[in-house]
GROMACS .gro file of C-alpha atoms in nm:
model
  194
    1MET     CA    1   0.329  -6.725   1.454
    2PRO     CA    2  -0.030  -6.777   1.561
    3GLY     CA    3  -0.295  -6.593   1.373
    4LEU     CA    4  -0.600  -6.636   1.137
    5VAL     CA    5  -0.376  -6.863   0.897
    6THR     CA    6  -0.307  -7.112   1.177
    7LEU     CA    7  -0.670  -7.095   1.287
    8VAL     CA    8  -0.792  -7.176   0.940
    9GLU     CA    9  -0.544  -7.461   0.911
   10SER     CA   10  -0.683  -7.602   1.237
   11LEU     CA   11  -1.055  -7.553   1.116
   12HIS     CA   12  -0.963  -7.759   0.811
   13LYS     CA   13  -0.837  -8.039   1.041
   14SER     CA   14  -1.061  -8.018   1.351
   15GLU     CA   15  -1.408  -7.918   1.429
   16GLN     CA   16  -1.337  -7.700   1.736
   17PRO     CA   17  -0.983  -7.590   1.779
   18PRO     CA   18  -0.931  -7.368   2.091
   19LEU     CA   19  -0.954  -7.002   1.966
   20LEU     CA   20  -0.691  -6.877   2.208
   21ASP     CA   21  -0.432  -7.123   2.069
   22HIS     CA   22  -0.433  -6.894   1.760
   23ALA     CA   23  -0.423  -6.555   1.943
   24GLN     CA   24  -0.142  -6.319   2.015
   25ARG     CA   25  -0.133  -6.094   2.329
   26LEU     CA   26  -0.137  -5.727   2.255
   27PRO     CA   27   0.058  -5.500   2.487
   28SER     CA   28  -0.269  -5.427   2.674
   29GLY     CA   29  -0.314  -5.801   2.739
   30VAL     CA   30  -0.603  -5.846   2.498
   31ALA     CA   31  -0.600  -6.172   2.295
   32CYS     CA   32  -0.598  -6.102   1.912
   33VAL     CA   33  -0.616  -6.347   1.621
   34ALA     CA   34  -0.444  -6.128   1.367
   35LEU     CA   35  -0.494  -6.108   1.002
   36SER     CA   36  -0.212  -6.022   0.768
   37PRO     CA   37  -0.134  -5.646   0.747
   38SER     CA   38  -0.135  -5.691   0.359
   39ALA     CA   39  -0.480  -5.617   0.217
   40THR     CA   40  -0.427  -5.874  -0.053
   41ALA     CA   41  -0.319  -6.155   0.193
   42ALA     CA   42  -0.585  -6.069   0.441
   43GLY     CA   43  -0.846  -6.095   0.164
   44ALA     CA   44  -0.711  -6.429   0.066
   45GLN     CA   45  -0.709  -6.551   0.432
   46LEU     CA   46  -1.069  -6.447   0.465
   47ARG     CA   47  -1.157  -6.623   0.146
   48SER     CA   48  -1.009  -6.948   0.266
   49ALA     CA   49  -1.169  -6.913   0.607
   50GLY     CA   50  -1.513  -6.812   0.460
   51PRO     CA   51  -1.699  -7.158   0.477
   52TYR     CA   52  -1.560  -7.241   0.823
   53LEU     CA   53  -1.516  -6.916   1.011
   54GLY     CA   54  -1.879  -6.794   1.069
   55PRO     CA   55  -2.009  -7.133   1.200
   56TYR     CA   56  -1.691  -7.170   1.418
   57LEU     CA   57  -1.715  -6.829   1.574
   58SER     CA   58  -2.086  -6.867   1.656
   59GLN     CA   59  -2.014  -7.190   1.855
   60VAL     CA   60  -1.698  -7.066   2.040
   61GLY     CA   61  -1.898  -7.007   2.351
   62HIS     CA   62  -1.793  -6.655   2.428
   63PRO     CA   63  -1.814  -6.319   2.267
   64VAL     CA   64  -1.569  -6.248   1.983
   65LEU     CA   65  -1.492  -5.917   1.835
   66PHE     CA   66  -1.400  -5.989   1.460
   67ASP     CA   67  -1.224  -5.689   1.298
   68VAL     CA   68  -1.196  -5.755   0.937
   69GLY     CA   69  -1.076  -5.411   0.841
   70MET     CA   70  -1.179  -5.301   0.496
   71VAL     CA   71  -1.460  -5.523   0.366
   72VAL     CA   72  -1.502  -5.564  -0.004
   73PRO     CA   73  -1.819  -5.736  -0.157
   74ASP     CA   74  -1.629  -6.051  -0.241
   75ALA     CA   75  -1.893  -6.323  -0.184
   76ARG     CA   76  -1.625  -6.583  -0.078
   77ALA     CA   77  -1.486  -6.332   0.188
   78VAL     CA   78  -1.796  -6.223   0.371
   79PRO     CA   79  -1.976  -6.548   0.508
   80ALA     CA   80  -1.840  -6.463   0.849
   81LEU     CA   81  -2.012  -6.134   0.859
   82SER     CA   82  -2.358  -6.269   0.771
   83ALA     CA   83  -2.312  -6.520   1.049
   84ALA     CA   84  -2.247  -6.260   1.321
   85ASP     CA   85  -2.498  -6.179   1.588
   86LEU     CA   86  -2.425  -5.817   1.556
   87LEU     CA   87  -2.251  -5.644   1.268
   88LEU     CA   88  -2.091  -5.304   1.346
   89TRP     CA   89  -1.950  -5.084   1.072
   90PHE     CA   90  -1.712  -4.823   1.192
   91VAL     CA   91  -1.690  -4.511   0.975
   92ARG     CA   92  -1.578  -4.155   0.988
   93PRO     CA   93  -1.879  -3.939   0.911
   94THR     CA   94  -1.740  -3.782   0.601
   95ARG     CA   95  -1.913  -3.754   0.261
   96GLU     CA   96  -1.656  -3.998   0.102
   97GLU     CA   97  -1.654  -4.263   0.384
   98LEU     CA   98  -2.037  -4.261   0.411
   99LEU     CA   99  -2.074  -4.305   0.031
  100VAL     CA  100  -1.830  -4.614   0.044
  101LEU     CA  101  -2.037  -4.746   0.349
  102ARG     CA  102  -2.361  -4.702   0.159
  103HIS     CA  103  -2.221  -4.926  -0.125
  104ARG     CA  104  -2.089  -5.185   0.119
  105LEU     CA  105  -2.434  -5.213   0.290
  106ALA     CA  106  -2.601  -5.268  -0.043
  107GLU     CA  107  -2.339  -5.516  -0.177
  108CYS     CA  108  -2.246  -5.737   0.118
  109SER     CA  109  -2.463  -5.990   0.277
  110GLN     CA  110  -2.566  -5.879   0.617
  111PRO     CA  111  -2.690  -6.047   0.944
  112GLU     CA  112  -3.024  -5.940   1.087
  113ASP     CA  113  -2.868  -5.702   1.337
  114VAL     CA  114  -2.653  -5.426   1.181
  115ALA     CA  115  -2.559  -5.087   1.321
  116VAL     CA  116  -2.301  -4.807   1.258
  117VAL     CA  117  -2.042  -4.675   1.499
  118LEU     CA  118  -1.924  -4.320   1.393
  119VAL     CA  119  -1.567  -4.223   1.462
  120GLY     CA  120  -1.601  -3.856   1.541
  121ASP     CA  121  -1.912  -3.642   1.508
  122THR     CA  122  -1.840  -3.404   1.217
  123PRO     CA  123  -1.935  -3.318   0.955
  124TYR     CA  124  -2.230  -3.541   1.001
  125ASN     CA  125  -2.396  -3.637   1.328
  126GLU     CA  126  -2.586  -3.961   1.445
  127SER     CA  127  -2.931  -3.863   1.314
  128GLN     CA  128  -2.794  -3.734   0.977
  129VAL     CA  129  -2.611  -4.068   0.923
  130ALA     CA  130  -2.901  -4.282   1.045
  131ASP     CA  131  -3.149  -4.101   0.822
  132GLY     CA  132  -2.916  -4.105   0.519
  133LEU     CA  133  -2.814  -4.481   0.542
  134GLY     CA  134  -3.134  -4.632   0.694
  135VAL     CA  135  -2.922  -4.805   0.953
  136GLU     CA  136  -2.912  -4.739   1.329
  137VAL     CA  137  -2.614  -4.551   1.472
  138LEU     CA  138  -2.521  -4.738   1.786
  139HIS     CA  139  -2.256  -4.497   1.917
  140THR     CA  140  -2.025  -4.211   1.826
  141LEU     CA  141  -1.657  -4.265   1.934
  142SER     CA  142  -1.491  -3.954   2.058
  143ILE     CA  143  -1.171  -3.832   1.888
  144ASP     CA  144  -0.891  -3.837   2.127
  145SER     CA  145  -0.553  -3.871   1.976
  146ARG     CA  146  -0.365  -3.868   2.307
  147GLY     CA  147  -0.578  -4.147   2.440
  148ALA     CA  148  -0.529  -4.347   2.126
  149ALA     CA  149  -0.158  -4.309   2.136
  150ALA     CA  150  -0.161  -4.424   2.512
  151VAL     CA  151  -0.367  -4.736   2.418
  152ASN     CA  152  -0.125  -4.815   2.133
  153LEU     CA  153   0.180  -4.776   2.355
  154GLY     CA  154   0.026  -4.960   2.661
  155GLY     CA  155  -0.005  -4.651   2.877
  156ASP     CA  156  -0.084  -4.620   3.251
  157ASP     CA  157  -0.432  -4.752   3.341
  158ARG     CA  158  -0.501  -4.453   3.566
  159TYR     CA  159  -0.409  -4.205   3.282
  160LEU     CA  160  -0.624  -4.410   3.022
  161ARG     CA  161  -0.927  -4.429   3.249
  162ARG     CA  162  -0.934  -4.048   3.250
  163ARG     CA  163  -0.926  -4.035   2.875
  164VAL     CA  164  -1.229  -3.931   2.671
  165LEU     CA  165  -1.163  -4.219   2.435
  166ALA     CA  166  -1.176  -4.467   2.729
  167ARG     CA  167  -1.506  -4.343   2.854
  168SER     CA  168  -1.637  -4.346   2.492
  169CYS     CA  169  -1.517  -4.700   2.438
  170ALA     CA  170  -1.673  -4.802   2.778
  171GLU     CA  171  -2.002  -4.659   2.661
  172LEU     CA  172  -1.985  -4.852   2.327
  173ALA     CA  173  -1.904  -5.183   2.521
  174THR     CA  174  -2.215  -5.118   2.742
  175ARG     CA  175  -2.432  -5.062   2.439
  176ILE     CA  176  -2.292  -5.379   2.263
  177ALA     CA  177  -2.350  -5.581   2.582
  178ALA     CA  178  -2.707  -5.458   2.606
  179ARG     CA  179  -2.766  -5.528   2.237
  180ALA     CA  180  -2.623  -5.875   2.276
  181THR     CA  181  -2.842  -5.945   2.574
  182SER     CA  182  -3.150  -5.840   2.384
  183THR     CA  183  -3.048  -6.037   2.067
  184SER     CA  184  -3.001  -6.366   2.272
  185SER     CA  185  -3.338  -6.306   2.435
  186SER     CA  186  -3.503  -6.255   2.098
  187ALA     CA  187  -3.336  -6.564   1.953
  188ALA     CA  188  -3.453  -6.767   2.257
  189LEU     CA  189  -3.815  -6.631   2.211
  190ARG     CA  190  -3.809  -6.714   1.832
  191SER     CA  191  -3.692  -7.082   1.910
  192ALA     CA  192  -3.955  -7.105   2.172
  193ASP     CA  193  -4.217  -7.005   1.927
  194ARG     CA  194  -4.126  -7.290   1.691
   0.00000   0.00000   0.00000
């Protein structure tokens, strides 16, 4: 079955394997290169991919959303994170989760462009989180359990478009795209200065 394991094997053998050859199609039609559902196995997969994955993803030629799930400060597992153009940390704004994120931000190597996406807006809001962590909050995703269930089950597009979650995700995508455009413009200016 295609996934990160087959991608890493291909990276060991070839310089640029086609990314979609290692993807599975989700019910929504989105291509996904899956990690193991086991945290231990996923960590091992990321460690073995570490030296290859960051440079590979930066040269794929199209945007890649790389969801690594729970990130632990294992130096062998995070090189792909520090190679990212934009690193987004998704977190519920609770005391416990924000404390864990504070430690991850301090312990894990980070790229230049880092932001937080809140999942819900209570008990802490965007400005409280940004001030407390010293990191920009890019967006707050709305909590919409019916919309999430419909996405997971491959619901009707008309129904999904009307959901608060869909509108919130569309706004996040717009902000990420704007950020990616400004990041690539800044990179072009930096290389022109050299």
